[in-house]
Amino acid sequence: MIIFYGVSIFLILLFPNGININETTNWRPVYSWSFLILIYIYFTSLIFVPVMFFLIKLYKSFEDNNLKSKMKYFSMGIAGMVIIFLGSILYNTWRNTVFGIIWPIITLLIIPFGLLIYFGIGRDL
């Protein structure tokens, strides 16, 4: 399975005109819209959906309410990190000045999402 993920990521990087980095982009990566859709489909179907499936399955197997609440925090943190990840890819694709101003502020939410993951799994287990 790990080889499958590695090969699929390698094939995504070979996508023609997917990532553009040169002087005209001020050496910032600019993704094409087709590459954005490909990344969204790949990440959602092969990473996010299985992770959430197993988190729900694990949550249902817990009987202790303390563990269930920790799993809720962890799940919210993971979902928040996914939103940040998908938004960051959109930030590299979409050239809108309003989104370009607002998105760096929204990414500060990575701190509470990281804390949710920490308090969900990392602390006092």
mmCIF file of C-alpha atoms in Angstrom, residues 20-30:
data_model
loop_
_atom_site.group_PDB
_atom_site.id
_atom_site.type_symbol
_atom_site.label_atom_id
_atom_site.label_comp_id
_atom_site.label_asym_id
_atom_site.label_seq_id
_atom_site.Cartn_x
_atom_site.Cartn_y
_atom_site.Cartn_z
ATOM 1 C CA ASN A 20 4.631 26.410 -12.552
ATOM 2 C CA ILE A 21 7.614 28.020 -10.795
ATOM 3 C CA ASN A 22 9.606 30.660 -12.664
ATOM 4 C CA GLU A 23 10.384 34.379 -12.783
ATOM 5 C CA THR A 24 6.906 35.341 -13.981
ATOM 6 C CA THR A 25 5.387 33.777 -10.854
ATOM 7 C CA ASN A 26 7.976 35.521 -8.653
ATOM 8 C CA TRP A 27 9.372 32.045 -7.835
ATOM 9 C CA ARG A 28 6.136 31.075 -6.097
ATOM 10 C CA PRO A 29 4.473 27.795 -7.036
ATOM 11 C CA VAL A 30 1.364 28.348 -9.128
#
